[in-house]
Amino acid sequence: MGDVTHELPDRIPTRLVINGVSHTLDLLPWTTLLDALRDHLALTGTKKGCDHGQCGACTVLIDGRRVNSCLTLAVMKDSAEITTIEGLAKDGALHPLQQAFIDHDAFQCGYCTPGQICSAAGLLAEGRARDADQIRELMSGNL
Amino acid sequence: MNGYVGTPTSRVDGRAKVTGAAKYAGEFTADRLVHGFVVEATIPRGRIAQLDTSEALKVAGVLDVLTHANRPSLADKDDAWKDEVAPEGSPFRPLYDDTIKFNGQPIALVVAEEWATAKFAATLVRIDYEQAEFATDLEAERGGASEMDKPHKPRGDAAGALAAAALRHEADYLIPTEHHNPMELYATTTVWEGDGKLTVYDKTQGVQNVQKFLCGVFDKKPEDIRVLSPYVGGAFGSGLRPQYQVVLATLAALALKRSVRVVLTRQQMYGLGYRPMTIERVALGAKSDGTLDAVTHEAIAVTSRYEDFARNDTGWAEQLYSSPNSSFSHKLVHLDVSTPSDMRAPGAASGVCALECAMDELAVALNLDPIELRLKCYSDRDQSENLPYTSKQLRQCYARGAEAFGWGRRDPAPRSMRDGKELVGWGMATGVWEALQMPVAVRIVLTSNGHAEVSCAASDIGTGTYTIVAQVAADALGLPIENISVRLADSTLPQAPVEGGSWMAASSAHAVLGAAEDIRQELARHAQAMPSSPLAGVDAQDIILAEGTIAKAGERGRAISIADAMRYGKLERIEKQKLNEFPEDKSHARNTHSAVFAEVKVDEELGVIRVTRVVSAVAAGRILNTKTGRSQIMGGVVWGIGMALHEETVMDHRFGRIMNANIAEYHIPVNADVHDIDVIFVDEPDTHINKLGVKGLGEIGIVGVPAAIANAVYHATGKRIRRFPITLDKLLG
Ligand code: FES
């Protein structure tokens, strides 16, 4: 193509620890954690439904807390412990939430499901929900 | 055969979906994959005067910017652009020329090494327009509506009967524009395989539809393009027709001879299809005893200027209730918008909403219980065709639904029931949909280790096709479901239409039965030919497949293992492919029905509405899978809550542009909005419709729900809101 006059900013070496495995990526500073997972690491279990923090499909656990990865720049999470849907099952055994989602058919197309499950895992860790209504309220960031 | 069919079998693709292993269209990758980002028009009508891509091309990492001016060749005849379900008209062609037909129309594709780079460069594309006069407001343009020349069958003299009716109710109900908003963004990954051959991973409800369409648009041979959509993250009708991103990704792949992925943004998806805004005018005339004497229903709906999209809004009023006098009409207003598309229960969700609200208003005027009114004009025959139904257990839906809901405890007076500061309302409505079935082919490959692969081009858009196909195959082949693997949604697999209209369950299940029957016959032949076969002399029709064996029905001791029979026949595998077509039969009407009961609680001071309970009693023939079937109905109910209370695409008619093109401002129900939903499947044996008695469940779950909720809101508050969605400002206003 013609002359390049819009140079891209310098790439930033970033160490992402995902599901216990360390990856070092050279990322443009604007790369979201979501795009780093999906486009750079082929971890496509984390979904993009809006890219604007409106749907929760991109929910992952960062240091145990649920976070919208589309609103998180990857470079900000250097060395943080990130768990995605791919990391919830241990040694081939599903996480109890994953099994419960299958048993109760808590999904159809499955696209919001990884976000729902990661969010539910975060919710359980928070320990705030006491009844079904509180669970509904605290799961309402996941469409 | 009876083992898995009819049981709550868990989804066979469940593990893939809960572990993140299931791959959707925008998640396939390829060597040297590049990313496209769409630039959209910001005016609703006119032409591109100038399109300057020079700045965008100067961004490092940008490879190309495709526009109408520099694109590779595209078909120039409408026929090539008409897909399997295209309406009458001249389909939209992305990047075809400089004409702008709607706001949000794609006009350029920026292709770059990384997605974010393409997105940034897209902001540097400069467009000058010549804007033309435009119109986007249905209500303002209502007078310009033109009648569709669809066959409507008037009965008697509706106008005369209405004028003479003891009691008359007539009103307009407004259904707004609604967008599907599947959770998965529209996406295509077109893989350049070399030599002009392409593998296209596309978000679609019909891979063969897209494959044929792309071959036409790009003048390709069938063997050059293969389309796959193994998982689809929701579609609800928006993926019936090929969407423009599949054209753009493929166009770019051909231009660059590289693999290209195009993912639309949520905002851009508001430039695709939608449920058309419709003014539904319903008039009912009753005799003083509460029987209907006249029904008229006129629908006035939006379409684009280039295609006549019209669905069956009024046919339900035509068919459902007995009334000697009736007339119907469907009109279209052509506006500067994109063409609407099918959206869950197209026509019925809107039309039945109006009809069932009107029936409630009539019941109030007649001082009749809403169920009683419906029973007074209950019809065992399809009123429009004067045909009996293959089965119709709607009476049972009313009875079982009412009982589960506790309808008998309802005080009919509005504002009579309370729970603290909240007014309580109970409403009900009828739902109806068609039970359609289509030709589908299935291939079964049985291997001597007792495993079978069942394959078909049909898509599973979350409806559970993988699972029911596995269930039916397991039963028909007498194998455990773990031994069945199902491959779907690959255009090279046996023929299937788009997945829609609730026809795929019945259609795919019977195709599986057909192929399995051929396998049974071949196995029986080998088994009977074996030396000292325990099946020697048994009538071939009495030989069944059960528990991994070929056996005499009712005499399981007389059996041979599948492995032994195949070894004897020197067969490693048996492969059978069969196209199943349902015999044409115009002797009966085929429908599913439901009775929906809703409870709302309305904060008297703030007008906040909560749907606290819904009971949906459904008569849909035999339910192949009670677990996934229940989920489908629940999903429909949740959508019905959205249609009643939340969903509305709002347009600023001064700019012809959608103002809430995102899922924060386009409201849908969230977990906190959804409370108790009770799904009841009413027994509805149907020996006429097809062998298994299956009718399909995709649409019926939503139909009737918005009206039941609206009627409950009236019962709670005494206010009748006829413009959907029912929001608190309308209640307080
Ligand atoms: S993709 Fe992050 S919230 Fe929707």
Short mmCIF file of N, CA, C and O in Angstrom, two decimals, chain B residues 483-543:
data_model
loop_
_atom_site.label_atom_id
_atom_site.label_comp_id
_atom_site.label_asym_id
_atom_site.label_seq_id
_atom_site.Cartn_x
_atom_site.Cartn_y
_atom_site.Cartn_z
N ASN B 483 -22.96 -43.95 21.53
CA ASN B 483 -22.39 -44.52 20.32
C ASN B 483 -22.79 -43.76 19.06
O ASN B 483 -22.45 -44.17 17.96
N ILE B 484 -23.54 -42.69 19.24
CA ILE B 484 -24.00 -41.93 18.08
C ILE B 484 -23.21 -40.63 18.03
O ILE B 484 -23.14 -39.90 19.02
N SER B 485 -22.59 -40.33 16.90
CA SER B 485 -22.03 -38.99 16.75
C SER B 485 -22.79 -38.28 15.64
O SER B 485 -23.19 -38.91 14.66
N VAL B 486 -23.01 -37.01 15.86
CA VAL B 486 -23.84 -36.24 14.92
C VAL B 486 -22.99 -35.14 14.30
O VAL B 486 -22.32 -34.40 15.02
N ARG B 487 -23.01 -35.07 12.98
CA ARG B 487 -22.35 -33.96 12.27
C ARG B 487 -23.43 -33.15 11.57
O ARG B 487 -24.26 -33.71 10.85
N LEU B 488 -23.38 -31.85 11.77
CA LEU B 488 -24.39 -30.97 11.16
C LEU B 488 -23.70 -29.77 10.51
O LEU B 488 -22.52 -29.51 10.73
N ALA B 489 -24.52 -29.01 9.77
CA ALA B 489 -24.17 -27.67 9.34
C ALA B 489 -22.88 -27.58 8.54
O ALA B 489 -22.00 -26.77 8.79
N ASP B 490 -22.76 -28.47 7.56
CA ASP B 490 -21.65 -28.43 6.61
C ASP B 490 -22.33 -28.59 5.24
O ASP B 490 -23.09 -29.54 5.03
N SER B 491 -22.07 -27.66 4.33
CA SER B 491 -22.82 -27.66 3.08
C SER B 491 -22.55 -28.91 2.25
O SER B 491 -23.31 -29.21 1.33
N THR B 492 -21.49 -29.66 2.55
CA THR B 492 -21.22 -30.88 1.78
C THR B 492 -22.05 -32.07 2.31
O THR B 492 -22.02 -33.14 1.71
N LEU B 493 -22.74 -31.90 3.40
CA LEU B 493 -23.54 -32.99 3.97
C LEU B 493 -24.91 -33.05 3.29
O LEU B 493 -25.30 -32.14 2.57
N PRO B 494 -25.66 -34.14 3.56
CA PRO B 494 -26.96 -34.28 2.88
C PRO B 494 -27.91 -33.10 3.11
O PRO B 494 -27.91 -32.47 4.16
N GLN B 495 -28.71 -32.88 2.13
CA GLN B 495 -29.59 -31.73 1.96
C GLN B 495 -30.47 -31.37 3.16
O GLN B 495 -31.13 -32.23 3.75
N ALA B 496 -30.48 -30.10 3.48
CA ALA B 496 -31.43 -29.61 4.48
C ALA B 496 -31.77 -28.17 4.15
O ALA B 496 -30.93 -27.43 3.63
N PRO B 497 -32.99 -27.74 4.45
CA PRO B 497 -33.34 -26.34 4.24
C PRO B 497 -32.78 -25.52 5.39
O PRO B 497 -32.17 -26.06 6.31
N VAL B 498 -33.00 -24.21 5.36
CA VAL B 498 -32.64 -23.37 6.50
C VAL B 498 -33.39 -23.89 7.73
O VAL B 498 -34.48 -24.46 7.62
N GLU B 499 -32.77 -23.69 8.89
CA GLU B 499 -33.44 -24.09 10.12
C GLU B 499 -34.32 -22.93 10.56
O GLU B 499 -33.84 -21.87 10.96
N GLY B 500 -35.64 -23.15 10.49
CA GLY B 500 -36.55 -22.08 10.87
C GLY B 500 -37.96 -22.59 10.84
O GLY B 500 -38.21 -23.75 10.47
N GLY B 501 -38.89 -21.74 11.25
CA GLY B 501 -40.30 -22.07 11.14
C GLY B 501 -40.75 -23.22 12.01
O GLY B 501 -41.86 -23.73 11.85
N SER B 502 -39.90 -23.68 12.90
CA SER B 502 -40.19 -24.82 13.79
C SER B 502 -40.28 -26.13 13.03
O SER B 502 -40.85 -27.09 13.53
N TRP B 503 -39.74 -26.18 11.81
CA TRP B 503 -39.90 -27.41 11.04
C TRP B 503 -38.76 -28.41 11.20
O TRP B 503 -38.85 -29.54 10.73
N MET B 504 -37.64 -28.01 11.82
CA MET B 504 -36.47 -28.89 11.75
C MET B 504 -36.59 -30.14 12.60
O MET B 504 -36.05 -31.18 12.23
N ALA B 505 -37.27 -30.07 13.73
CA ALA B 505 -37.34 -31.26 14.60
C ALA B 505 -38.05 -32.39 13.87
O ALA B 505 -37.51 -33.49 13.72
N ALA B 506 -39.26 -32.12 13.40
CA ALA B 506 -40.01 -33.17 12.71
C ALA B 506 -39.28 -33.60 11.44
O ALA B 506 -39.18 -34.80 11.14
N SER B 507 -38.74 -32.63 10.71
CA SER B 507 -38.14 -32.95 9.41
C SER B 507 -36.87 -33.78 9.57
O SER B 507 -36.67 -34.77 8.87
N SER B 508 -35.99 -33.38 10.50
CA SER B 508 -34.74 -34.12 10.65
C SER B 508 -35.00 -35.48 11.30
O SER B 508 -34.39 -36.47 10.94
N ALA B 509 -35.92 -35.52 12.26
CA ALA B 509 -36.19 -36.79 12.95
C ALA B 509 -36.68 -37.84 11.96
O ALA B 509 -36.23 -39.00 11.99
N HIS B 510 -37.56 -37.46 11.06
CA HIS B 510 -38.08 -38.45 10.11
C HIS B 510 -37.05 -38.81 9.04
O HIS B 510 -37.07 -39.93 8.52
N ALA B 511 -36.15 -37.90 8.73
CA ALA B 511 -35.06 -38.26 7.81
C ALA B 511 -34.15 -39.30 8.47
O ALA B 511 -33.69 -40.24 7.81
N VAL B 512 -33.90 -39.14 9.77
CA VAL B 512 -33.10 -40.14 10.49
C VAL B 512 -33.80 -41.49 10.45
O VAL B 512 -33.19 -42.52 10.17
N LEU B 513 -35.10 -41.47 10.69
CA LEU B 513 -35.86 -42.73 10.66
C LEU B 513 -35.72 -43.42 9.30
O LEU B 513 -35.58 -44.64 9.22
N GLY B 514 -35.78 -42.62 8.23
CA GLY B 514 -35.71 -43.18 6.88
C GLY B 514 -34.38 -43.88 6.63
O GLY B 514 -34.33 -45.02 6.15
N ALA B 515 -33.29 -43.21 6.97
CA ALA B 515 -31.97 -43.80 6.74
C ALA B 515 -31.76 -45.00 7.66
O ALA B 515 -31.18 -46.02 7.26
N ALA B 516 -32.26 -44.90 8.89
CA ALA B 516 -32.10 -46.01 9.84
C ALA B 516 -32.88 -47.24 9.38
O ALA B 516 -32.44 -48.38 9.58
N GLU B 517 -34.01 -47.00 8.75
CA GLU B 517 -34.81 -48.13 8.24
C GLU B 517 -34.02 -48.89 7.16
O GLU B 517 -34.03 -50.12 7.13
N ASP B 518 -33.33 -48.16 6.31
CA ASP B 518 -32.51 -48.83 5.28
C ASP B 518 -31.40 -49.64 5.93
O ASP B 518 -31.03 -50.72 5.45
N ILE B 519 -30.84 -49.11 7.00
CA ILE B 519 -29.79 -49.84 7.71
C ILE B 519 -30.38 -51.10 8.34
O ILE B 519 -29.79 -52.18 8.27
N ARG B 520 -31.54 -50.96 8.94
CA ARG B 520 -32.20 -52.12 9.56
C ARG B 520 -32.41 -53.22 8.52
O ARG B 520 -32.10 -54.40 8.76
N GLN B 521 -32.89 -52.83 7.36
CA GLN B 521 -33.18 -53.84 6.33
C GLN B 521 -31.92 -54.56 5.90
O GLN B 521 -31.90 -55.78 5.74
N GLU B 522 -30.84 -53.79 5.74
CA GLU B 522 -29.60 -54.44 5.30
C GLU B 522 -29.06 -55.37 6.38
O GLU B 522 -28.63 -56.49 6.12
N LEU B 523 -29.10 -54.90 7.62
CA LEU B 523 -28.61 -55.74 8.72
C LEU B 523 -29.45 -57.01 8.82
O LEU B 523 -28.93 -58.11 9.03
N ALA B 524 -30.76 -56.85 8.66
CA ALA B 524 -31.65 -58.01 8.77
C ALA B 524 -31.31 -59.05 7.70
O ALA B 524 -31.27 -60.25 7.96
N ARG B 525 -31.01 -58.53 6.51
CA ARG B 525 -30.67 -59.43 5.41
C ARG B 525 -29.42 -60.24 5.75
O ARG B 525 -29.40 -61.46 5.60
N HIS B 526 -28.38 -59.57 6.24
CA HIS B 526 -27.15 -60.28 6.58
C HIS B 526 -27.40 -61.24 7.73
O HIS B 526 -26.92 -62.37 7.71
N ALA B 527 -28.16 -60.79 8.71
CA ALA B 527 -28.39 -61.63 9.89
C ALA B 527 -29.14 -62.89 9.50
O ALA B 527 -28.84 -63.98 9.98
N GLN B 528 -30.11 -62.74 8.61
CA GLN B 528 -30.90 -63.91 8.23
C GLN B 528 -30.13 -64.86 7.34
O GLN B 528 -30.43 -66.05 7.29
N ALA B 529 -29.11 -64.32 6.65
CA ALA B 529 -28.34 -65.17 5.73
C ALA B 529 -27.28 -65.97 6.46
O ALA B 529 -26.66 -66.87 5.89
N MET B 530 -27.03 -65.66 7.73
CA MET B 530 -25.98 -66.37 8.46
C MET B 530 -26.38 -67.84 8.65
O MET B 530 -27.55 -68.15 8.81
N PRO B 531 -25.37 -68.72 8.66
CA PRO B 531 -25.68 -70.14 8.88
C PRO B 531 -26.36 -70.32 10.24
O PRO B 531 -25.96 -69.68 11.22
N SER B 532 -27.36 -71.14 10.28
CA SER B 532 -28.18 -71.41 11.47
C SER B 532 -28.56 -70.13 12.21
O SER B 532 -28.43 -70.02 13.42
N SER B 533 -29.00 -69.14 11.42
CA SER B 533 -29.40 -67.86 12.01
C SER B 533 -30.65 -68.03 12.88
O SER B 533 -31.63 -68.65 12.45
N PRO B 534 -30.61 -67.50 14.08
CA PRO B 534 -31.82 -67.55 14.91
C PRO B 534 -32.96 -66.72 14.31
O PRO B 534 -34.09 -66.78 14.80
N LEU B 535 -32.64 -65.95 13.29
CA LEU B 535 -33.67 -65.11 12.68
C LEU B 535 -34.18 -65.72 11.37
O LEU B 535 -35.00 -65.11 10.67
N ALA B 536 -33.70 -66.92 11.04
CA ALA B 536 -34.13 -67.55 9.79
C ALA B 536 -35.64 -67.71 9.80
O ALA B 536 -36.25 -68.06 10.81
N GLY B 537 -36.23 -67.35 8.69
CA GLY B 537 -37.67 -67.54 8.57
C GLY B 537 -38.52 -66.45 9.20
O GLY B 537 -39.73 -66.42 9.01
N VAL B 538 -37.90 -65.54 9.95
CA VAL B 538 -38.69 -64.46 10.57
C VAL B 538 -39.04 -63.43 9.49
O VAL B 538 -38.20 -63.09 8.65
N ASP B 539 -40.27 -62.98 9.51
CA ASP B 539 -40.69 -61.93 8.57
C ASP B 539 -39.80 -60.70 8.78
O ASP B 539 -39.62 -60.24 9.91
N ALA B 540 -39.24 -60.18 7.68
CA ALA B 540 -38.30 -59.06 7.79
C ALA B 540 -38.89 -57.90 8.59
O ALA B 540 -38.19 -57.17 9.30
N GLN B 541 -40.20 -57.74 8.48
CA GLN B 541 -40.84 -56.62 9.20
C GLN B 541 -40.82 -56.84 10.72
O GLN B 541 -40.99 -55.90 11.48
N ASP B 542 -40.61 -58.07 11.14
CA ASP B 542 -40.60 -58.34 12.58
C ASP B 542 -39.21 -58.27 13.18
O ASP B 542 -39.00 -58.60 14.34
N ILE B 543 -38.26 -57.86 12.36
CA ILE B 543 -36.89 -57.79 12.86
C ILE B 543 -36.60 -56.35 13.28
O ILE B 543 -36.84 -55.40 12.53
#
